[in-house]
Amino acid sequence: VEEVDLETYVARAVAGEGGDALPPAALEALAVATRTFAEANRGRHAPEGFDLCDLTHCLALRSASTKSREAATATRGLLLYEKDRVAELYLSASCGGHTERPSLVWAGARDAGHLPARPDPVPRP
């Protein structure tokens, strides 16, 4: 078990989930999303004695890069909210062209209004 502060975790998760090929604005958006995920999932692995792991069902962590640290620093403290609480969100490498309601993918997941099932507007090669 490794203990790291939240902003170090964000920089490492941005490196693991986004790499350095994305433009700065995309890395910053990913930093906000990963920080939100980390806050919303504190205690996810409490029975094992820690909050989050480095496997893909949490967030993939890599060594932080200059770009991932810059994205974390530029968005320091920013979180996404749903009404008055930290938003639940999920990250996926590929949705196959269509997102799905969380409850149909993960047993027990809540279907938040900001996570509808819909076509993905981003074209894929």
Tab-separated table of N, CA and C in Angstrom:
chain	number	residue	atom	x	y	z
A	1	VAL	N	0.851	-1.180	0.000
A	1	VAL	CA	0.000	0.000	0.000
A	1	VAL	C	0.889	1.232	0.000
A	2	GLU	N	0.566	2.156	-0.896
A	2	GLU	CA	1.320	3.403	-1.003
A	2	GLU	C	0.370	4.554	-0.686
A	3	GLU	N	0.773	5.426	0.189
A	3	GLU	CA	-0.042	6.586	0.531
A	3	GLU	C	0.454	7.790	-0.262
A	4	VAL	N	-0.463	8.408	-1.036
A	4	VAL	CA	-0.121	9.602	-1.803
A	4	VAL	C	-1.215	10.643	-1.586
A	5	ASP	N	-0.848	11.905	-1.699
A	5	ASP	CA	-1.844	12.966	-1.583
A	5	ASP	C	-2.711	12.981	-2.839
A	6	LEU	N	-3.851	13.630	-2.753
A	6	LEU	CA	-4.828	13.612	-3.836
A	6	LEU	C	-4.259	14.156	-5.141
A	7	GLU	N	-3.517	15.250	-5.106
A	7	GLU	CA	-3.022	15.845	-6.345
A	7	GLU	C	-1.950	14.982	-7.015
A	8	THR	N	-1.161	14.268	-6.240
A	8	THR	CA	-0.215	13.313	-6.816
A	8	THR	C	-0.983	12.169	-7.467
A	9	TYR	N	-2.031	11.697	-6.784
A	9	TYR	CA	-2.878	10.645	-7.351
A	9	TYR	C	-3.473	11.107	-8.675
A	10	VAL	N	-3.977	12.338	-8.722
A	10	VAL	CA	-4.570	12.866	-9.957
A	10	VAL	C	-3.526	12.894	-11.071
A	11	ALA	N	-2.345	13.395	-10.807
A	11	ALA	CA	-1.297	13.460	-11.832
A	11	ALA	C	-0.938	12.063	-12.333
A	12	ARG	N	-0.862	11.098	-11.431
A	12	ARG	CA	-0.532	9.728	-11.836
A	12	ARG	C	-1.680	9.081	-12.601
A	13	ALA	N	-2.916	9.372	-12.212
A	13	ALA	CA	-4.070	8.813	-12.925
A	13	ALA	C	-4.214	9.439	-14.312
A	14	VAL	N	-3.959	10.729	-14.436
A	14	VAL	CA	-4.000	11.373	-15.754
A	14	VAL	C	-2.952	10.736	-16.660
A	15	ALA	N	-1.767	10.467	-16.139
A	15	ALA	CA	-0.730	9.800	-16.932
A	15	ALA	C	-1.178	8.394	-17.340
A	16	GLY	N	-1.811	7.689	-16.427
A	16	GLY	CA	-2.243	6.322	-16.704
A	16	GLY	C	-3.444	6.227	-17.617
A	17	GLU	N	-4.367	7.155	-17.475
A	17	GLU	CA	-5.607	7.106	-18.252
A	17	GLU	C	-5.524	7.886	-19.561
A	18	GLY	N	-4.678	8.913	-19.610
A	18	GLY	CA	-4.642	9.760	-20.797
A	18	GLY	C	-3.332	9.807	-21.530
A	19	GLY	N	-2.257	9.564	-20.832
A	19	GLY	CA	-0.947	9.665	-21.467
A	19	GLY	C	-0.600	11.100	-21.808
A	20	ASP	N	0.392	11.296	-22.645
A	20	ASP	CA	0.855	12.635	-23.001
A	20	ASP	C	0.407	13.082	-24.390
A	21	ALA	N	-0.282	12.231	-25.134
A	21	ALA	CA	-0.643	12.580	-26.512
A	21	ALA	C	-1.850	13.513	-26.590
A	22	LEU	N	-2.651	13.575	-25.546
A	22	LEU	CA	-3.837	14.433	-25.562
A	22	LEU	C	-3.450	15.900	-25.426
A	23	PRO	N	-4.263	16.814	-25.976
A	23	PRO	CA	-3.984	18.239	-25.800
A	23	PRO	C	-4.179	18.646	-24.335
A	24	PRO	N	-3.558	19.753	-23.924
A	24	PRO	CA	-3.648	20.185	-22.529
A	24	PRO	C	-5.080	20.305	-22.005
A	25	ALA	N	-6.003	20.827	-22.784
A	25	ALA	CA	-7.389	20.989	-22.308
A	25	ALA	C	-8.018	19.632	-22.000
A	26	ALA	N	-7.721	18.617	-22.809
A	26	ALA	CA	-8.253	17.277	-22.564
A	26	ALA	C	-7.638	16.684	-21.296
A	27	LEU	N	-6.347	16.903	-21.093
A	27	LEU	CA	-5.695	16.412	-19.874
A	27	LEU	C	-6.258	17.115	-18.640
A	28	GLU	N	-6.558	18.396	-18.763
A	28	GLU	CA	-7.157	19.125	-17.638
A	28	GLU	C	-8.561	18.613	-17.337
A	29	ALA	N	-9.357	18.333	-18.380
A	29	ALA	CA	-10.692	17.759	-18.168
A	29	ALA	C	-10.567	16.393	-17.497
A	30	LEU	N	-9.595	15.608	-17.934
A	30	LEU	CA	-9.360	14.305	-17.326
A	30	LEU	C	-8.925	14.453	-15.873
A	31	ALA	N	-8.140	15.468	-15.569
A	31	ALA	CA	-7.716	15.707	-14.188
A	31	ALA	C	-8.923	15.994	-13.294
A	32	VAL	N	-9.841	16.812	-13.769
A	32	VAL	CA	-11.050	17.102	-12.986
A	32	VAL	C	-11.869	15.826	-12.802
A	33	ALA	N	-12.005	15.045	-13.870
A	33	ALA	CA	-12.766	13.790	-13.785
A	33	ALA	C	-12.106	12.799	-12.832
A	34	THR	N	-10.783	12.645	-12.890
A	34	THR	CA	-10.115	11.687	-12.015
A	34	THR	C	-10.163	12.144	-10.557
A	35	ARG	N	-10.047	13.441	-10.324
A	35	ARG	CA	-10.148	13.953	-8.958
A	35	ARG	C	-11.554	13.699	-8.409
A	36	THR	N	-12.554	13.933	-9.250
A	36	THR	CA	-13.937	13.695	-8.842
A	36	THR	C	-14.144	12.217	-8.535
A	37	PHE	N	-13.647	11.347	-9.414
A	37	PHE	CA	-13.755	9.902	-9.194
A	37	PHE	C	-13.112	9.519	-7.870
A	38	ALA	N	-11.914	10.031	-7.610
A	38	ALA	CA	-11.193	9.689	-6.380
A	38	ALA	C	-11.977	10.132	-5.144
A	39	GLU	N	-12.508	11.331	-5.172
A	39	GLU	CA	-13.281	11.823	-4.022
A	39	GLU	C	-14.563	11.024	-3.826
A	40	ALA	N	-15.258	10.721	-4.913
A	40	ALA	CA	-16.519	9.981	-4.823
A	40	ALA	C	-16.309	8.534	-4.390
A	41	ASN	N	-15.109	8.009	-4.594
A	41	ASN	CA	-14.851	6.598	-4.298
A	41	ASN	C	-13.909	6.372	-3.129
A	42	ARG	N	-13.714	7.388	-2.303
A	42	ARG	CA	-12.901	7.182	-1.099
A	42	ARG	C	-13.501	6.017	-0.312
A	43	GLY	N	-12.638	5.133	0.154
A	43	GLY	CA	-13.107	3.988	0.935
A	43	GLY	C	-13.588	2.817	0.094
A	44	ARG	N	-13.436	2.888	-1.204
A	44	ARG	CA	-13.908	1.809	-2.072
A	44	ARG	C	-13.291	0.460	-1.680
A	45	HIS	N	-12.071	0.495	-1.236
A	45	HIS	CA	-11.380	-0.726	-0.813
A	45	HIS	C	-11.143	-0.717	0.700
A	46	ALA	N	-12.033	-0.123	1.456
A	46	ALA	CA	-11.860	-0.036	2.908
A	46	ALA	C	-11.645	-1.397	3.568
A	47	PRO	N	-12.364	-2.451	3.147
A	47	PRO	CA	-12.115	-3.752	3.782
A	47	PRO	C	-10.671	-4.238	3.632
A	48	GLU	N	-9.993	-3.782	2.571
A	48	GLU	CA	-8.587	-4.165	2.363
A	48	GLU	C	-7.629	-3.175	3.012
A	49	GLY	N	-8.138	-2.086	3.563
A	49	GLY	CA	-7.295	-1.139	4.279
A	49	GLY	C	-6.801	0.046	3.475
A	50	PHE	N	-7.428	0.316	2.327
A	50	PHE	CA	-7.029	1.477	1.535
A	50	PHE	C	-8.240	1.985	0.762
A	51	ASP	N	-8.095	3.137	0.107
A	51	ASP	CA	-9.206	3.766	-0.600
A	51	ASP	C	-9.358	3.268	-2.035
A	52	LEU	N	-8.305	3.404	-2.829
A	52	LEU	CA	-8.357	3.107	-4.262
A	52	LEU	C	-7.150	2.273	-4.650
A	53	CYS	N	-7.308	1.502	-5.715
A	53	CYS	CA	-6.189	0.695	-6.197
A	53	CYS	C	-5.705	1.241	-7.543
A	54	ASP	N	-4.708	0.597	-8.115
A	54	ASP	CA	-4.162	1.048	-9.394
A	54	ASP	C	-4.600	0.173	-10.560
A	55	LEU	N	-5.649	-0.621	-10.361
A	55	LEU	CA	-6.196	-1.435	-11.443
A	55	LEU	C	-7.262	-0.642	-12.192
A	56	THR	N	-7.632	-1.104	-13.361
A	56	THR	CA	-8.535	-0.323	-14.208
A	56	THR	C	-9.936	-0.165	-13.636
A	57	HIS	N	-10.363	-0.999	-12.684
A	57	HIS	CA	-11.697	-0.776	-12.120
A	57	HIS	C	-11.710	0.427	-11.177
A	58	CYS	N	-10.586	0.880	-10.743
A	58	CYS	CA	-10.461	2.181	-10.079
A	58	CYS	C	-9.914	3.098	-11.168
A	59	LEU	N	-8.645	3.438	-11.117
A	59	LEU	CA	-8.004	4.196	-12.195
A	59	LEU	C	-6.604	3.646	-12.394
A	60	ALA	N	-6.203	3.534	-13.643
A	60	ALA	CA	-4.860	3.064	-13.955
A	60	ALA	C	-3.860	4.160	-13.606
A	61	LEU	N	-2.869	3.831	-12.809
A	61	LEU	CA	-1.850	4.796	-12.398
A	61	LEU	C	-0.534	4.495	-13.097
A	62	ARG	N	0.148	5.541	-13.487
A	62	ARG	CA	1.487	5.454	-14.054
A	62	ARG	C	2.326	6.533	-13.369
A	63	SER	N	3.591	6.555	-13.659
A	63	SER	CA	4.418	7.647	-13.141
A	63	SER	C	3.917	8.947	-13.747
A	64	ALA	N	3.814	9.973	-12.923
A	64	ALA	CA	3.361	11.272	-13.416
A	64	ALA	C	4.374	11.837	-14.402
A	65	SER	N	3.859	12.473	-15.433
A	65	SER	CA	4.699	13.143	-16.424
A	65	SER	C	4.606	14.649	-16.201
A	66	THR	N	5.417	15.390	-16.892
A	66	THR	CA	5.326	16.854	-16.799
A	66	THR	C	3.928	17.312	-17.189
A	67	LYS	N	3.382	16.765	-18.281
A	67	LYS	CA	2.053	17.176	-18.749
A	67	LYS	C	0.953	16.787	-17.768
A	68	SER	N	1.042	15.601	-17.175
A	68	SER	CA	-0.010	15.197	-16.229
A	68	SER	C	0.065	16.016	-14.944
A	69	ARG	N	1.283	16.366	-14.510
A	69	ARG	CA	1.423	17.231	-13.324
A	69	ARG	C	0.889	18.629	-13.620
A	70	GLU	N	1.148	19.136	-14.826
A	70	GLU	CA	0.635	20.463	-15.198
A	70	GLU	C	-0.892	20.471	-15.218
A	71	ALA	N	-1.505	19.397	-15.729
A	71	ALA	CA	-2.969	19.307	-15.762
A	71	ALA	C	-3.537	19.266	-14.345
A	72	ALA	N	-2.906	18.512	-13.467
A	72	ALA	CA	-3.364	18.440	-12.074
A	72	ALA	C	-3.216	19.795	-11.390
A	73	THR	N	-2.102	20.452	-11.616
A	73	THR	CA	-1.863	21.758	-10.997
A	73	THR	C	-2.843	22.810	-11.518
A	74	ALA	N	-3.104	22.808	-12.813
A	74	ALA	CA	-4.008	23.803	-13.414
A	74	ALA	C	-5.438	23.666	-12.926
A	75	THR	N	-5.806	22.467	-12.472
A	75	THR	CA	-7.191	22.225	-12.042
A	75	THR	C	-7.289	21.923	-10.550
A	76	ARG	N	-6.228	22.186	-9.837
A	76	ARG	CA	-6.154	21.846	-8.406
A	76	ARG	C	-7.450	22.193	-7.670
A	77	GLY	N	-8.001	21.197	-6.989
A	77	GLY	CA	-9.183	21.407	-6.157
A	77	GLY	C	-10.516	21.391	-6.899
A	78	LEU	N	-10.502	21.354	-8.222
A	78	LEU	CA	-11.761	21.372	-8.972
A	78	LEU	C	-12.398	19.993	-9.004
A	79	LEU	N	-13.703	19.958	-8.736
A	79	LEU	CA	-14.487	18.727	-8.733
A	79	LEU	C	-15.769	18.943	-9.508
A	80	LEU	N	-16.358	17.863	-9.976
A	80	LEU	CA	-17.675	17.903	-10.601
A	80	LEU	C	-18.712	17.550	-9.542
A	81	TYR	N	-19.826	18.267	-9.573
A	81	TYR	CA	-20.886	18.038	-8.596
A	81	TYR	C	-22.196	17.729	-9.282
A	82	GLU	N	-23.002	16.924	-8.622
A	82	GLU	CA	-24.389	16.703	-9.003
A	82	GLU	C	-25.202	17.267	-7.840
A	83	LYS	N	-25.837	18.392	-8.095
A	83	LYS	CA	-26.556	19.130	-7.053
A	83	LYS	C	-25.589	19.464	-5.934
A	84	ASP	N	-25.770	18.919	-4.746
A	84	ASP	CA	-24.935	19.313	-3.605
A	84	ASP	C	-23.917	18.255	-3.194
A	85	ARG	N	-23.639	17.294	-4.066
A	85	ARG	CA	-22.658	16.266	-3.712
A	85	ARG	C	-21.706	15.989	-4.874
A	86	VAL	N	-20.553	15.434	-4.534
A	86	VAL	CA	-19.578	15.083	-5.559
A	86	VAL	C	-20.229	14.081	-6.511
A	87	ALA	N	-20.101	14.337	-7.794
A	87	ALA	CA	-20.759	13.512	-8.810
A	87	ALA	C	-20.147	12.123	-8.896
A	88	GLU	N	-21.006	11.144	-9.140
A	88	GLU	CA	-20.537	9.804	-9.478
A	88	GLU	C	-20.220	9.819	-10.963
A	89	LEU	N	-19.109	9.231	-11.344
A	89	LEU	CA	-18.799	9.129	-12.759
A	89	LEU	C	-17.935	7.917	-13.007
A	90	TYR	N	-17.875	7.545	-14.263
A	90	TYR	CA	-17.126	6.376	-14.679
A	90	TYR	C	-16.289	6.756	-15.884
A	91	LEU	N	-15.109	6.184	-15.975
A	91	LEU	CA	-14.239	6.417	-17.127
A	91	LEU	C	-14.148	5.127	-17.921
A	92	SER	N	-14.099	5.260	-19.219
A	92	SER	CA	-14.015	4.094	-20.094
A	92	SER	C	-13.077	4.400	-21.257
A	93	ALA	N	-12.260	3.438	-21.607
A	93	ALA	CA	-11.374	3.619	-22.753
A	93	ALA	C	-12.172	3.681	-24.043
A	94	SER	N	-13.283	2.965	-24.101
A	94	SER	CA	-14.128	2.977	-25.293
A	94	SER	C	-15.532	2.546	-24.910
A	95	CYS	N	-16.513	3.286	-25.408
A	95	CYS	CA	-17.910	2.923	-25.133
A	95	CYS	C	-18.522	2.180	-26.309
A	96	GLY	N	-17.743	1.915	-27.336
A	96	GLY	CA	-18.256	1.202	-28.492
A	96	GLY	C	-19.252	2.000	-29.304
A	97	GLY	N	-19.260	3.317	-29.138
A	97	GLY	CA	-20.157	4.170	-29.911
A	97	GLY	C	-21.455	4.523	-29.212
A	98	HIS	N	-21.677	3.987	-28.006
A	98	HIS	CA	-22.925	4.270	-27.287
A	98	HIS	C	-22.682	4.070	-25.796
A	99	THR	N	-23.060	5.047	-24.983
A	99	THR	CA	-22.929	4.883	-23.538
A	99	THR	C	-24.121	4.076	-23.023
A	100	GLU	N	-24.023	3.592	-21.798
A	100	GLU	CA	-25.088	2.791	-21.198
A	100	GLU	C	-25.360	3.289	-19.787
A	101	ARG	N	-26.557	3.044	-19.306
A	101	ARG	CA	-26.881	3.383	-17.918
A	101	ARG	C	-25.974	2.582	-16.995
A	102	PRO	N	-25.422	3.213	-15.964
A	102	PRO	CA	-24.508	2.504	-15.063
A	102	PRO	C	-25.090	1.219	-14.477
A	103	SER	N	-26.362	1.201	-14.117
A	103	SER	CA	-26.945	0.015	-13.485
A	103	SER	C	-26.965	-1.206	-14.412
A	104	LEU	N	-26.877	-0.983	-15.712
A	104	LEU	CA	-26.850	-2.103	-16.647
A	104	LEU	C	-25.436	-2.626	-16.879
A	105	VAL	N	-24.456	-1.902	-16.351
A	105	VAL	CA	-23.063	-2.316	-16.511
A	105	VAL	C	-22.490	-2.812	-15.185
A	106	TRP	N	-22.787	-2.092	-14.102
A	106	TRP	CA	-22.255	-2.427	-12.785
A	106	TRP	C	-23.403	-2.668	-11.819
A	107	ALA	N	-23.475	-3.856	-11.272
A	107	ALA	CA	-24.537	-4.192	-10.318
A	107	ALA	C	-24.522	-3.220	-9.143
A	108	GLY	N	-25.674	-2.677	-8.817
A	108	GLY	CA	-25.794	-1.767	-7.683
A	108	GLY	C	-25.466	-0.324	-7.990
A	109	ALA	N	-25.018	-0.029	-9.212
A	109	ALA	CA	-24.687	1.358	-9.571
A	109	ALA	C	-25.965	2.169	-9.692
A	110	ARG	N	-25.874	3.436	-9.322
A	110	ARG	CA	-27.006	4.357	-9.397
A	110	ARG	C	-27.035	5.000	-10.777
A	111	ASP	N	-28.229	5.125	-11.336
A	111	ASP	CA	-28.395	5.787	-12.636
A	111	ASP	C	-28.594	7.289	-12.419
A	112	ALA	N	-27.487	8.005	-12.352
A	112	ALA	CA	-27.527	9.453	-12.150
A	112	ALA	C	-28.010	10.138	-13.427
A	113	GLY	N	-28.712	11.233	-13.284
A	113	GLY	CA	-29.250	11.961	-14.427
A	113	GLY	C	-28.196	12.457	-15.399
A	114	HIS	N	-26.987	12.693	-14.922
A	114	HIS	CA	-25.933	13.186	-15.809
A	114	HIS	C	-25.221	12.060	-16.557
A	115	LEU	N	-25.684	10.814	-16.394
A	115	LEU	CA	-25.070	9.676	-17.070
A	115	LEU	C	-26.105	8.901	-17.882
A	116	PRO	N	-26.677	9.525	-18.914
A	116	PRO	CA	-27.705	8.831	-19.700
A	116	PRO	C	-27.098	7.847	-20.701
A	117	ALA	N	-27.919	6.907	-21.128
A	117	ALA	CA	-27.542	6.046	-22.248
A	117	ALA	C	-27.800	6.840	-23.517
A	118	ARG	N	-26.764	6.956	-24.369
A	118	ARG	CA	-26.935	7.731	-25.599
A	118	ARG	C	-25.786	7.445	-26.566
A	119	PRO	N	-25.976	7.776	-27.823
A	119	PRO	CA	-24.879	7.615	-28.784
A	119	PRO	C	-23.705	8.525	-28.399
A	120	ASP	N	-22.505	8.055	-28.647
A	120	ASP	CA	-21.309	8.846	-28.400
A	120	ASP	C	-21.109	9.776	-29.588
A	121	PRO	N	-21.099	11.105	-29.359
A	121	PRO	CA	-20.975	12.034	-30.481
A	121	PRO	C	-19.570	12.132	-31.081
A	122	VAL	N	-18.591	11.505	-30.444
A	122	VAL	CA	-17.222	11.591	-30.930
A	122	VAL	C	-16.992	10.490	-31.967
A	123	PRO	N	-16.686	10.864	-33.221
A	123	PRO	CA	-16.464	9.844	-34.255
A	123	PRO	C	-15.205	9.041	-33.966
A	124	ARG	N	-15.253	7.787	-34.296
A	124	ARG	CA	-14.104	6.888	-34.115
A	124	ARG	C	-13.563	6.504	-35.491
A	125	PRO	N	-12.247	6.329	-35.604
A	125	PRO	CA	-11.667	5.934	-36.905
A	125	PRO	C	-12.081	4.529	-37.302
